[in-house]
Coordinates of C-alpha atoms in Angstrom, one line a residue:
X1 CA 0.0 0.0 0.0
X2 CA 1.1 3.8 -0.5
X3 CA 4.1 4.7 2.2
X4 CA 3.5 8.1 3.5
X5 CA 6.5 8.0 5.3
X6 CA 8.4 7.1 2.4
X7 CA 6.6 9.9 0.3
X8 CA 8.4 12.4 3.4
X9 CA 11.2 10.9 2.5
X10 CA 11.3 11.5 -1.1
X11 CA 10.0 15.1 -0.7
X12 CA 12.4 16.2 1.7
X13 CA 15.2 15.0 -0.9
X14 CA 13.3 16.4 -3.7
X15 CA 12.4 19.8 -2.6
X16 CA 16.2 20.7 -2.0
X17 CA 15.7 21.8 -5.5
X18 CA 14.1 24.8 -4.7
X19 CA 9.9 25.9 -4.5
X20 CA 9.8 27.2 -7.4
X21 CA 10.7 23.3 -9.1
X22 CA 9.2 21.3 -6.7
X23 CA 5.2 20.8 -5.7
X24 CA 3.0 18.4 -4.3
X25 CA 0.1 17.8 -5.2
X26 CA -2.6 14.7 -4.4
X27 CA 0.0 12.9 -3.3
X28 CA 2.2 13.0 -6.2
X29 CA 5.6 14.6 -6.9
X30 CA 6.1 17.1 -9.5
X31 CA 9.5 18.6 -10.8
X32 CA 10.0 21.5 -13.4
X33 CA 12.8 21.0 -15.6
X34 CA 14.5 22.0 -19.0
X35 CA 15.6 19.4 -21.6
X36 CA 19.2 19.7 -20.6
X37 CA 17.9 18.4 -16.9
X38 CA 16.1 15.3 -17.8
X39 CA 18.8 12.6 -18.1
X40 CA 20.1 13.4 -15.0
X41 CA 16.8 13.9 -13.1
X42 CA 16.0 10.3 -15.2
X43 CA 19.2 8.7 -13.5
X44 CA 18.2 9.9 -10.0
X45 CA 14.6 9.0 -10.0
X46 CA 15.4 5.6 -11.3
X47 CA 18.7 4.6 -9.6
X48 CA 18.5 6.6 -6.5
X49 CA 15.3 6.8 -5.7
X50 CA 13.4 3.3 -7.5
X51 CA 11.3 4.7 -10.0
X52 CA 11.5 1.6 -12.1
X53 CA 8.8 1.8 -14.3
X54 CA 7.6 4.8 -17.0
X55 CA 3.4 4.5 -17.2
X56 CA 3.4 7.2 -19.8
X57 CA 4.3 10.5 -21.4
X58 CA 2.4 13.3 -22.4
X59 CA 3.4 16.1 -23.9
X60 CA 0.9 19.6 -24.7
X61 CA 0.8 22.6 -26.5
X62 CA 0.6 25.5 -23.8
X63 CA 0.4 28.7 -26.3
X64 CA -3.6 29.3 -25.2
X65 CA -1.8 29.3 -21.9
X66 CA 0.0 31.2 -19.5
X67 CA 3.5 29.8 -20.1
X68 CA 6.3 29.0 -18.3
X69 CA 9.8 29.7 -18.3
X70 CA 9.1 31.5 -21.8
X71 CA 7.9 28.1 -23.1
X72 CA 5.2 27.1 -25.6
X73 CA 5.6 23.7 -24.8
X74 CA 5.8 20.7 -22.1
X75 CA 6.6 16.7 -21.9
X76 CA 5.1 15.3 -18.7
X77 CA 6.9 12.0 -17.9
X78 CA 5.0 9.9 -14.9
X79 CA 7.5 7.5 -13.2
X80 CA 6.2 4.7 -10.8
X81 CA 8.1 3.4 -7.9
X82 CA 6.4 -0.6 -7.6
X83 CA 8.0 -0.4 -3.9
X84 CA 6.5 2.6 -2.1
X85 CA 3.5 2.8 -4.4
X86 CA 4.6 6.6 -5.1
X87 CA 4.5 8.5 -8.8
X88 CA 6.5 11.5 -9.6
X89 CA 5.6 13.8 -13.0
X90 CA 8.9 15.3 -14.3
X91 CA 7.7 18.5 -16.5
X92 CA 10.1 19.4 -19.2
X93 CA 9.6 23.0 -20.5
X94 CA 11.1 23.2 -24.3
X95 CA 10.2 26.0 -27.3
X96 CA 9.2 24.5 -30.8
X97 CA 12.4 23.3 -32.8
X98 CA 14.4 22.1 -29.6
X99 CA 15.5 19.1 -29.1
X100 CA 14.4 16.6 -26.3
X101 CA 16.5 13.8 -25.2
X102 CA 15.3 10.2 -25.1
X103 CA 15.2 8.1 -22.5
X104 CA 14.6 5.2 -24.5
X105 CA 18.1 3.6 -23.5
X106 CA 16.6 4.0 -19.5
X107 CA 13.7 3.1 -20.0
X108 CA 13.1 0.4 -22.8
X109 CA 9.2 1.1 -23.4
X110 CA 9.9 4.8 -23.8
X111 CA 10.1 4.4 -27.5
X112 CA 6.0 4.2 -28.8
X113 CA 5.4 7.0 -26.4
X114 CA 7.8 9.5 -27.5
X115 CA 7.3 8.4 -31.0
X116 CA 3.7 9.3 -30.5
X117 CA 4.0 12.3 -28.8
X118 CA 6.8 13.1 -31.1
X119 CA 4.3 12.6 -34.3
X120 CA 1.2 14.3 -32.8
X121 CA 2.5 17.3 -31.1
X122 CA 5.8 17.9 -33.8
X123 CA 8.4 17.6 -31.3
X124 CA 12.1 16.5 -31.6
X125 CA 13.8 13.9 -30.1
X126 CA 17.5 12.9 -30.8
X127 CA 16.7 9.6 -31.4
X128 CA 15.1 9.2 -34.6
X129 CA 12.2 6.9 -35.3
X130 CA 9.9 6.3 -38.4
X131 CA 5.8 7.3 -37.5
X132 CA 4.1 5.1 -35.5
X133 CA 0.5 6.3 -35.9
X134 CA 0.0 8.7 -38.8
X135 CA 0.9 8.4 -42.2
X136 CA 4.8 8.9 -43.6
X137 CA 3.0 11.6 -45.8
X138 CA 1.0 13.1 -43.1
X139 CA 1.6 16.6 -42.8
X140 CA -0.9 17.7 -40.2
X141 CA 0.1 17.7 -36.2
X142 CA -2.9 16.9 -34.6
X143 CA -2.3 18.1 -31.2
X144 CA -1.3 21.0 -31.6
X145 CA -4.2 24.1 -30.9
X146 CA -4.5 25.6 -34.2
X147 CA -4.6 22.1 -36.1
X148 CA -7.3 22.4 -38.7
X149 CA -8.2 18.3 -38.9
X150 CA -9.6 16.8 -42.2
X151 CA -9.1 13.9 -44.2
X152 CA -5.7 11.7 -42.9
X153 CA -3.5 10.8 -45.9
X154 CA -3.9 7.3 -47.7
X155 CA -1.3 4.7 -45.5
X156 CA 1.2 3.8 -47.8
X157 CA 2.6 -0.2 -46.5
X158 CA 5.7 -0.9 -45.5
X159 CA 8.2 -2.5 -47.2
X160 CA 10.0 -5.9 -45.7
X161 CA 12.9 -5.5 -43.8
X162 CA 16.1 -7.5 -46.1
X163 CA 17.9 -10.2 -44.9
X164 CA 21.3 -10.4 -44.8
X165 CA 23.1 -12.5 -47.4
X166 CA 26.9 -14.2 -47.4
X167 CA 28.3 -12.7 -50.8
X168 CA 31.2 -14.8 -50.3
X169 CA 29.6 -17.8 -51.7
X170 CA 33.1 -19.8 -51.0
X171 CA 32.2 -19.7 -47.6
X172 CA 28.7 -21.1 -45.4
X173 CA 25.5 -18.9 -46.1
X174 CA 24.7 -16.6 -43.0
X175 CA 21.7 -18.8 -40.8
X176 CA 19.0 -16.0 -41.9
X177 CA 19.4 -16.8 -45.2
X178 CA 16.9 -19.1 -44.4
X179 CA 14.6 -17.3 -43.0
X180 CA 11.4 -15.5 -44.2
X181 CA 9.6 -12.2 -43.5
X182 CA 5.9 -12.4 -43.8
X183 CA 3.5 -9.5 -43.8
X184 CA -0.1 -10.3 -41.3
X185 CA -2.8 -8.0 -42.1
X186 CA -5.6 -6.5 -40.4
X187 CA -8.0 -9.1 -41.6
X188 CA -5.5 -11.8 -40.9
X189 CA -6.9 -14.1 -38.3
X190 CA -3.5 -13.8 -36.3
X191 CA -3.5 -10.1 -36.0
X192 CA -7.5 -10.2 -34.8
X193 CA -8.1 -7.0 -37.0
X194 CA -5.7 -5.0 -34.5
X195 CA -2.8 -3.8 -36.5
X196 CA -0.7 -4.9 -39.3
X197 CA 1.9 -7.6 -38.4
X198 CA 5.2 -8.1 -40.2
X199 CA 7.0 -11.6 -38.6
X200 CA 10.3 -13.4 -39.6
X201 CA 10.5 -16.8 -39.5
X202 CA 13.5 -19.2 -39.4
X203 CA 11.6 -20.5 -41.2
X204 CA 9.2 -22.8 -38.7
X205 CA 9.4 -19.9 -35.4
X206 CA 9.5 -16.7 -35.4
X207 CA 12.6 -15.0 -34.6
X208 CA 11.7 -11.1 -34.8
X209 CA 8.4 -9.1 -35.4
X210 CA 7.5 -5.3 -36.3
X211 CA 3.9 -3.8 -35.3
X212 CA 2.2 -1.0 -37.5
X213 CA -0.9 0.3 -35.6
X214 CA -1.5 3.3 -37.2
X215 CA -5.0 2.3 -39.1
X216 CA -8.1 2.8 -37.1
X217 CA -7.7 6.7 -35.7
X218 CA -10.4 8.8 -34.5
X219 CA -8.9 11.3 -32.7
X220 CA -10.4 10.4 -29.2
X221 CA -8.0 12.3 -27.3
X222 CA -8.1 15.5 -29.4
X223 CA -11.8 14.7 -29.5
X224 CA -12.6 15.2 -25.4
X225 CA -10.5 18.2 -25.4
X226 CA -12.6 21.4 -24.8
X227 CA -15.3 18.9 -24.1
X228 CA -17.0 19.3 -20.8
X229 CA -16.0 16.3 -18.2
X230 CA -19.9 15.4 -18.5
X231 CA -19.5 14.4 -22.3
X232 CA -16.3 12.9 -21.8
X233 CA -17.6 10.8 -18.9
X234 CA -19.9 9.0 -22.1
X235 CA -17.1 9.4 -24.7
X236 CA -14.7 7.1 -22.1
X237 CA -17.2 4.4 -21.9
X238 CA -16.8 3.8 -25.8
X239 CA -12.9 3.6 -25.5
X240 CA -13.4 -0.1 -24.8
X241 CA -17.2 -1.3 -24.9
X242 CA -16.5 -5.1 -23.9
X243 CA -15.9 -3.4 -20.3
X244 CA -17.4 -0.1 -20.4
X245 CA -17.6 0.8 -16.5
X246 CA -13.8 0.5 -16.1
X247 CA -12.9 3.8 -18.4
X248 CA -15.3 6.3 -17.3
X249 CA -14.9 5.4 -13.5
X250 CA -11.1 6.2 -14.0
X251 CA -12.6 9.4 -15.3
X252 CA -14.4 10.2 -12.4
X253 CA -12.3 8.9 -10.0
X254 CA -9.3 11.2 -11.3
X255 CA -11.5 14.3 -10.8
X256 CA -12.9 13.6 -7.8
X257 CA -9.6 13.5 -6.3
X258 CA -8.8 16.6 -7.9
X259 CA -12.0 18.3 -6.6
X260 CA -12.0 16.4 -3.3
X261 CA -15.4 15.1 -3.6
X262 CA -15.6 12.3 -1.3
X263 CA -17.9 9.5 -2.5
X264 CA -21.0 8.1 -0.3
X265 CA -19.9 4.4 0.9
X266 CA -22.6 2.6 -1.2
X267 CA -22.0 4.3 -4.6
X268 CA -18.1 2.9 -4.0
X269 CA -19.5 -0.6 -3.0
X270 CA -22.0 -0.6 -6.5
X271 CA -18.8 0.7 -8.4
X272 CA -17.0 -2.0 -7.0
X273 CA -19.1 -4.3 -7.6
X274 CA -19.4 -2.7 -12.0
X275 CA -15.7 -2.9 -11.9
X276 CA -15.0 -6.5 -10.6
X277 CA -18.4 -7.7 -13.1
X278 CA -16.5 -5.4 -16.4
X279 CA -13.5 -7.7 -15.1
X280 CA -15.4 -11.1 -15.2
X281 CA -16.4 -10.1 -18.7
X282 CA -13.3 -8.9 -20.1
X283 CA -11.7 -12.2 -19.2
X284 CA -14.3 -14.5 -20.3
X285 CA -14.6 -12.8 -23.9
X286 CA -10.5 -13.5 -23.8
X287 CA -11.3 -16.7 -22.7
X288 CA -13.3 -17.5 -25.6
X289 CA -11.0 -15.9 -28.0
X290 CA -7.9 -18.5 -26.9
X291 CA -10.6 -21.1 -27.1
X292 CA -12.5 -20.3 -30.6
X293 CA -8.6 -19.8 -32.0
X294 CA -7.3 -23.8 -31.2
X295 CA -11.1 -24.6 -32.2
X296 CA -12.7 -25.8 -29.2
X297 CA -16.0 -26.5 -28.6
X298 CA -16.0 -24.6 -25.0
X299 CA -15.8 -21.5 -26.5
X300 CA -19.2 -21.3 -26.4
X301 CA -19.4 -22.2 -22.4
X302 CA -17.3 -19.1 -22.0
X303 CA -20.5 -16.8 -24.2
X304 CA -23.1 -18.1 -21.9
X305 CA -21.2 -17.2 -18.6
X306 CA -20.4 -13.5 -20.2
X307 CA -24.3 -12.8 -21.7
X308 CA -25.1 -13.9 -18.0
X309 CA -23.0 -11.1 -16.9
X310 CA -24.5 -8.8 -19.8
X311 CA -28.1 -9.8 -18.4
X312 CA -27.0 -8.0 -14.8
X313 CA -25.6 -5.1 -16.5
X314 CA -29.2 -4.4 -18.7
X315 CA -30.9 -5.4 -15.2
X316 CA -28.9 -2.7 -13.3
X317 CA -28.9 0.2 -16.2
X318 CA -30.8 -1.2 -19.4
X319 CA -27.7 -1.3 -21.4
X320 CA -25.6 -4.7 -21.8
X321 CA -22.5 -3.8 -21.6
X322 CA -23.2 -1.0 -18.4
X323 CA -22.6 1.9 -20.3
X324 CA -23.8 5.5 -19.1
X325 CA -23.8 4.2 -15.1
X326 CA -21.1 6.2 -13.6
X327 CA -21.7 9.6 -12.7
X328 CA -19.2 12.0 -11.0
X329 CA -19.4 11.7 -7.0
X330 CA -21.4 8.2 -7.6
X331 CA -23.6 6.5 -10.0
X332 CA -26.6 6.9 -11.9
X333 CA -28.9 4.8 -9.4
X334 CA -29.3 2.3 -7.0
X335 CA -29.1 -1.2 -7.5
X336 CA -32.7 -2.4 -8.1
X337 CA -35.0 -4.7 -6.4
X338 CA -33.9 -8.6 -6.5
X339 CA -30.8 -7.1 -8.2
X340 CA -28.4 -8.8 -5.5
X341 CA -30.7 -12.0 -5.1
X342 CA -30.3 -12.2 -9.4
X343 CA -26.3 -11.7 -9.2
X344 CA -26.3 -14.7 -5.9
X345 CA -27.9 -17.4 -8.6
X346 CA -25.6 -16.4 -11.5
X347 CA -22.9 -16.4 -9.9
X348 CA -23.2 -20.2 -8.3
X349 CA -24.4 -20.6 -12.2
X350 CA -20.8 -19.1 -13.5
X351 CA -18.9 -20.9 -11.0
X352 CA -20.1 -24.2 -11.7
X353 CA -20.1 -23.7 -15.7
X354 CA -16.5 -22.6 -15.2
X355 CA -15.1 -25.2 -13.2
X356 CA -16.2 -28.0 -15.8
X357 CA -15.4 -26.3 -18.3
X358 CA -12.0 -25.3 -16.9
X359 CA -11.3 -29.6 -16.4
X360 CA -13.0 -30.4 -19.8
X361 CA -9.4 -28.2 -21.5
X362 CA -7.3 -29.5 -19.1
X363 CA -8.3 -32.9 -20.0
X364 CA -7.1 -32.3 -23.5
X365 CA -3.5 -32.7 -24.4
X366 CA -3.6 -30.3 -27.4
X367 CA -5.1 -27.9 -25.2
X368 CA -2.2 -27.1 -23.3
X369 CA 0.7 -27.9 -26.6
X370 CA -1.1 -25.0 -28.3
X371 CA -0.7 -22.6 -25.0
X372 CA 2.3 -23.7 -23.0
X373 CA 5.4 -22.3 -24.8
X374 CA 7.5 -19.0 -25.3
X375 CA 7.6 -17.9 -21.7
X376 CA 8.6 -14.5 -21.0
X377 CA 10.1 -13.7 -17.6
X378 CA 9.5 -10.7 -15.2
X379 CA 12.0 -8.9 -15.8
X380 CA 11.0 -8.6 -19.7
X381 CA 7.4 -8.0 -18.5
X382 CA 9.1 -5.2 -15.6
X383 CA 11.6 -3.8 -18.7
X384 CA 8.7 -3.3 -21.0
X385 CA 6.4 -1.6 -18.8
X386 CA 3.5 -4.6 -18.7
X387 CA 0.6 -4.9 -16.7
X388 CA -1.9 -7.0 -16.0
X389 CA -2.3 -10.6 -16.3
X390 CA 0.7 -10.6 -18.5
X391 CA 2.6 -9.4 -15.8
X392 CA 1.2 -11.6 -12.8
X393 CA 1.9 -14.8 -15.2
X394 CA 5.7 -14.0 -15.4
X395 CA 5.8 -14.1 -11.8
X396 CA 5.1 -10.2 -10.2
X397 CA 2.8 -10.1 -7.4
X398 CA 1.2 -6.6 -8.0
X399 CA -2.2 -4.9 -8.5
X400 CA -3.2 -1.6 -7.9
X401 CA -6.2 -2.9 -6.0
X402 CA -3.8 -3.9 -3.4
X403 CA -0.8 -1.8 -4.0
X404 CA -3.0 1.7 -4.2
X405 CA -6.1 0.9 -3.2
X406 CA -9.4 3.0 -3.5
X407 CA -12.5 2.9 -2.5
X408 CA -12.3 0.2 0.2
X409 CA -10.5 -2.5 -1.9
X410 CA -8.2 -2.5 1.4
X411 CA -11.2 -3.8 3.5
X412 CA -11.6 -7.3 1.0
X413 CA -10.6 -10.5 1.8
X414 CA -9.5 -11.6 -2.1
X415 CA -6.1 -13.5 -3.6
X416 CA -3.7 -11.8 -6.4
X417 CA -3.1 -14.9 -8.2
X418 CA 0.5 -15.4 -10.1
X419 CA 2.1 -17.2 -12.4
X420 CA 5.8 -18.5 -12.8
X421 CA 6.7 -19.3 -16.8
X422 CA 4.5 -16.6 -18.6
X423 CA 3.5 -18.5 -21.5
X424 CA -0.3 -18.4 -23.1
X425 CA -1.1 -21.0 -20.5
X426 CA -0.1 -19.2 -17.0
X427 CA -2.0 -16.2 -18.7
X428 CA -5.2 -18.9 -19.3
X429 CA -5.1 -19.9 -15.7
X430 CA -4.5 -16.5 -14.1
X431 CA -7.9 -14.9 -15.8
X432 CA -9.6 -18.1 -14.9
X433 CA -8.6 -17.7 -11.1
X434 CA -8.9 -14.2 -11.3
X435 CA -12.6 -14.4 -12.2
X436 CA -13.4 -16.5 -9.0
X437 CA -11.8 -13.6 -6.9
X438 CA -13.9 -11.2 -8.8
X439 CA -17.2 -13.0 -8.1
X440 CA -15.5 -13.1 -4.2
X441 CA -15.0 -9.4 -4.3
X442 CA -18.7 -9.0 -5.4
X443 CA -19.9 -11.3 -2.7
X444 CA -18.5 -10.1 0.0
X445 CA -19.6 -6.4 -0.9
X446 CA -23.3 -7.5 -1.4
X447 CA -23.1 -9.2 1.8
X448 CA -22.1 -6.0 3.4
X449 CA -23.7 -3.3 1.1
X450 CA -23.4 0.4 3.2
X451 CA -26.8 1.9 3.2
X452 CA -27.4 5.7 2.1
X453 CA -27.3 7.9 -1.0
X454 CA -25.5 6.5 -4.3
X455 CA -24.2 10.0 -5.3
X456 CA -22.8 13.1 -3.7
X457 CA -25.4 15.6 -4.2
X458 CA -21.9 18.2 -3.8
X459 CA -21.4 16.7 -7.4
X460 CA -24.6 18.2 -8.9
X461 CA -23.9 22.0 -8.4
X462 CA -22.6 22.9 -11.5
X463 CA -22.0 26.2 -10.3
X464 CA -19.9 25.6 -7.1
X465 CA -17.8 23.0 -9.3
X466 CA -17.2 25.6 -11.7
X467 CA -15.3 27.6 -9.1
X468 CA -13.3 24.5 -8.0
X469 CA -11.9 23.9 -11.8
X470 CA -10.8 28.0 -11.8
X471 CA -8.2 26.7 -8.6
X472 CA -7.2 23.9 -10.6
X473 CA -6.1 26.2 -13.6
X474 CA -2.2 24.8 -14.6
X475 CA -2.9 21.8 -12.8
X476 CA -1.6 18.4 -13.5
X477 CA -3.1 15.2 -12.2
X478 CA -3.0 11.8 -13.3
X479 CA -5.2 8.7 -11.5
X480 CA -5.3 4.9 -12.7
X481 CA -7.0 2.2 -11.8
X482 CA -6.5 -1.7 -11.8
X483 CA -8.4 -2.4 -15.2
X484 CA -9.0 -6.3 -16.8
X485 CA -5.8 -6.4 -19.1
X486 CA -3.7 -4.1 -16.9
X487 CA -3.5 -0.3 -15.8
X488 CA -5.4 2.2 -16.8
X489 CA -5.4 6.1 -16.2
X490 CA -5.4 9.3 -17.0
X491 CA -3.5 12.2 -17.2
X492 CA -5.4 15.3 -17.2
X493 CA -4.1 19.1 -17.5
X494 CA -6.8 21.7 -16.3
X495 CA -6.9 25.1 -17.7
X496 CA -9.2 26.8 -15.1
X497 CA -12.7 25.6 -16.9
X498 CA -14.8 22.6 -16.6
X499 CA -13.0 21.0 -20.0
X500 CA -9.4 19.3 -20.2
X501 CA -7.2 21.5 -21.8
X502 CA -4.9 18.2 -22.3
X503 CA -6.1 14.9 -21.6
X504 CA -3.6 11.4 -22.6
X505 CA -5.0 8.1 -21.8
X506 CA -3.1 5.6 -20.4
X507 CA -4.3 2.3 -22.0
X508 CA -2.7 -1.6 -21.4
X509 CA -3.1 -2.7 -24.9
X510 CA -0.1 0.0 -26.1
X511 CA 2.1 -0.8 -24.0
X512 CA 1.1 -4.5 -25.1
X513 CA 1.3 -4.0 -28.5
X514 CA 4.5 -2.5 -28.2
X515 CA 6.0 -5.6 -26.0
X516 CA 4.4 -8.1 -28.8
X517 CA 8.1 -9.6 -30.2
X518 CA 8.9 -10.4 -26.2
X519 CA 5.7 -12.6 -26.3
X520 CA 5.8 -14.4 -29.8
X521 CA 9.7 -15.1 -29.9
X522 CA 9.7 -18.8 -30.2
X523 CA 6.0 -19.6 -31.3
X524 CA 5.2 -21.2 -34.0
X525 CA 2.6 -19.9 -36.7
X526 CA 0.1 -22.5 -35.3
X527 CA 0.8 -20.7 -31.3
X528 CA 0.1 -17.5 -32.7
X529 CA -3.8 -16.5 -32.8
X530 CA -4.3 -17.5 -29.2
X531 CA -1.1 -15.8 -27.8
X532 CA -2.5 -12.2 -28.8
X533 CA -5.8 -13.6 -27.8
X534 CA -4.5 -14.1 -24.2
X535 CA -3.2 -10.7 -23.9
X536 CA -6.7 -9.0 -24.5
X537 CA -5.7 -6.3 -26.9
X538 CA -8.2 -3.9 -28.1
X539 CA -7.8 -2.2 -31.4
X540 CA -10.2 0.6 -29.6
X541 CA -7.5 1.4 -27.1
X542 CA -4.7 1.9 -29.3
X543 CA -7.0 4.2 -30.7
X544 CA -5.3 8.2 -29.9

């Protein structure tokens, strides 16, 4: 849990640098810099003081602002120390045309981010990358405040890599003369319409891999800026549908701890209890994937126990997958009558479904030789910034529910289950164990459901909230969440009215994506289809 005598600590040592570089805010640390600074300050946060892991960078374009240090723009950089539970923000101020230096050789996962940042905002790094997201003959940077956005140029594919060949054919061919690149498509079954996939073979496993994701691009996060938090509180719930409560409870939970608003105890129970269901369906849909991809007939066993789930969401708010039922300082409504009794019977339902269903695959020999290779260890998971399941089945204990809890996750009795060899298999068995703790969690919350109000009638005055957001004008915050496939935040820049001047969200399935050739290294093209299945990615949330 969060160390708040370690978070002393760390802000006695970092506010030597003077008040005028050094704030505090919600319990997070935030340091002004220049460019020149940020290796060093890099070096110290993750050396000196354990800030291991990079969750994300975003950078904004502050000229509708009041600026800083004579600076049109800023690179936000949110570190994460897994130890003491703390974050720290370093803020690099930099004017158009200079250059920023990457951190890509500290921290390994740094690459996609700054390449996106890089792309959408026109910065410079010193590293240079191809585009990740936009066209190579895009012109237009999105980001920025005065871009005018229309058509997006006509993605032009990219051409295979070359191998390299012996000229000296006196001598023995180099060994990847043998092998084969091969370009997946979005409609390839492998790729589950998620990106394009270029693989090399040698010539039976694959050996390297390059990602494009850059095809399916609405704009979300240019979309909810100047949006007030009230539309983008419905625009989160569409950023992934399968578990629609997850998003737009982030959203509300990272403004109410920026305007204080302290929830009533039963709207956190019945958000609990949306977030551990959203869970429970996120897993089984994986479930099914891994299953429909080596053809087995339980697929369908894992549909039934999901449109079980559904059937409680459309109970609860009329809609399947729960969308529209978070409301900032609670929910919408109150659970209704013979709600709880409905969720008791499906639940002893789910579990027993699941548990044969569960023995059925592990009856079956081919059901494991399709899932039980290419393990990837935790310190590839810890070097690439993964979260999640994918994380847990290397072998890391961690989950924000019990590292950083909210709500009162701290008050339930539940298991963080963990892996040891990370292959597709540990992943299989960590969503099926995790789902039982789900349906615990929801149990035990029921059993003990606070009475009172299910929102904070604080919440509803526009009026007096308008006046919080002018003291929040320059303010940086960013709040996450334990979500099915990993974490997921966001990181939110106020500029003084009820709209995010800059809002990046943090999504698992990019920093997935981006880990891909760690988890397909050895597979063969058989192994492939349910190894992306069991890491849940969403072509919606590498949407930007």
């Amino acid at each position: 849990m969060f160390d708040w005598k370690n978070f002393e600590i760390h802000k006695n040592i970092l506010s030597h640098v003077g008040p005028d570089l050094y704030q505090e805010r919600w319990g997070q640390h935030h340091i002004d810099l220049r460019p020149r600074d940020l290796i060093r300050w890099t070096l110290l946060c993750k050396d000196d003081l354990g800030y291991l892991t990079l969750v994300d960078i975003a950078a904004v374009d502050r000229r509708n602002m009041p600026i800083r240090w004579n600076c049109n723009f800023e690179i936000v950089y949110v570190l994460f120390n897994m130890g003491t539970h703390q974050r720290i923000n370093l803020h690099v101020h930099l004017n158009e045309g200079e250059t920023i230096p990457s951190i890509v050789h500290h921290y390994s996962h740094a690459g996609w981010m700054e390449r996106e940042q890089a792309e959408l905002l026109g910065l410079n790094f010193d590293v240079k990358t191809p585009k990740l997201i936009l066209s190579h003959a895009e012109k237009t940077i999105p980001l920025r405040k005065d871009a005018v956005l229309g058509k997006w140029s006509p993605y032009l594919p990219q051409e295979l890599p070359k191998l390299r060949v012996n000229p000296n054919k006196s001598e023995a061919p180099y060994p990847e003369e043998s092998w084969q690149w091969k370009t997946l498509g979005i409609l390839s079954p492998e790729t589950m319409g998620n990106f394009e996939w270029q693989l090399c073979f040698d010539p039976e496993h694959v050996v390297a891999a390059r990602t494009t994701i850059g095809f399916h691009h609405r704009g979300l996060e240019k979309l909810m800026e100047g949006r007030h938090w009230l539309h983008v509180m419905q625009l989160a719930d569409l950023f992934h549908a399968g578990s629609a409560p997850t998003y737009s409870t982030t959203w509300a939970k990272t403004l109410e701890e920026m305007l204080r608003l302290k929830l009533p105890e039963r709207a956190q129970a019945i958000r609990i209890v949306l977030l551990e269901l959203a869970r429970i369906v996120e897993h089984l849909t994986v479930m099914h994937e891994m299953t429909v991809s080596i053809k087995k007939d339980e697929s369908r066993l894992f549909l039934n126990g999901r449109e079980k789930v559904f059937e409680l969401f459309e109970k609860y708010c009329g809609h399947r997958q729960g969308f529209g039922v978070v409301r900032l300082g609670g929910v919408r409504e109150d659970l209704p009558h013979g709600w709880v009794a409905e969720y008791q019977s499906i639940a002893t339902l789910l579990q027993k479904s699941l548990r044969v269903t569960h023995n059925s695959l592990l009856g079956q020999h081919n059901f494991r030789s399709h899932l039980d290779s290419a393990g990837v260890n935790a310190q590839t998971v810890l070097q690439w910034g993964v979260g999640g399941p994918a994380m847990r089945a290397s072998g890391l204990n961690f989950d924000l529910r019990k590292s950083q809890p909210f709500y009162f996750y701290q008050d339930i009795d539940f298991d963080v289950p963990v892996g040891i060899h990370g292959t597709s298999y540990d992943r299989y068995l960590i969503r099926y164990e995790e789902i039982h703790q789900s349906l615990r969690i929801v149990t035990q919350v029921l059993d003990n459901l606070p009475l009172g109000e299910v929102v904070n009638t604080n919440a509803q005055d526009i009026d007096a909230l308008q006046t919080y957001f002018k003291d929040l004008h320059g303010s940086w915050h960013y709040s996450s969440l334990e979500a099915p496939n990993g974490e997921t935040g966001f990181l939110l820049l106020c500029d003084g009215d009820a709209t995010p001047y800059r809002l990046k969200i943090k999504s698992p399935s990019f920093t997935l994506t981006q880990a891909l050739p760690e988890f397909v290294r050895g597979l063969r093209s058989d192994q492939l289809q349910v190894a992306i299945a069991s890491l849940g990615i969403r072509k919606t949330e590498l949407d930007r």
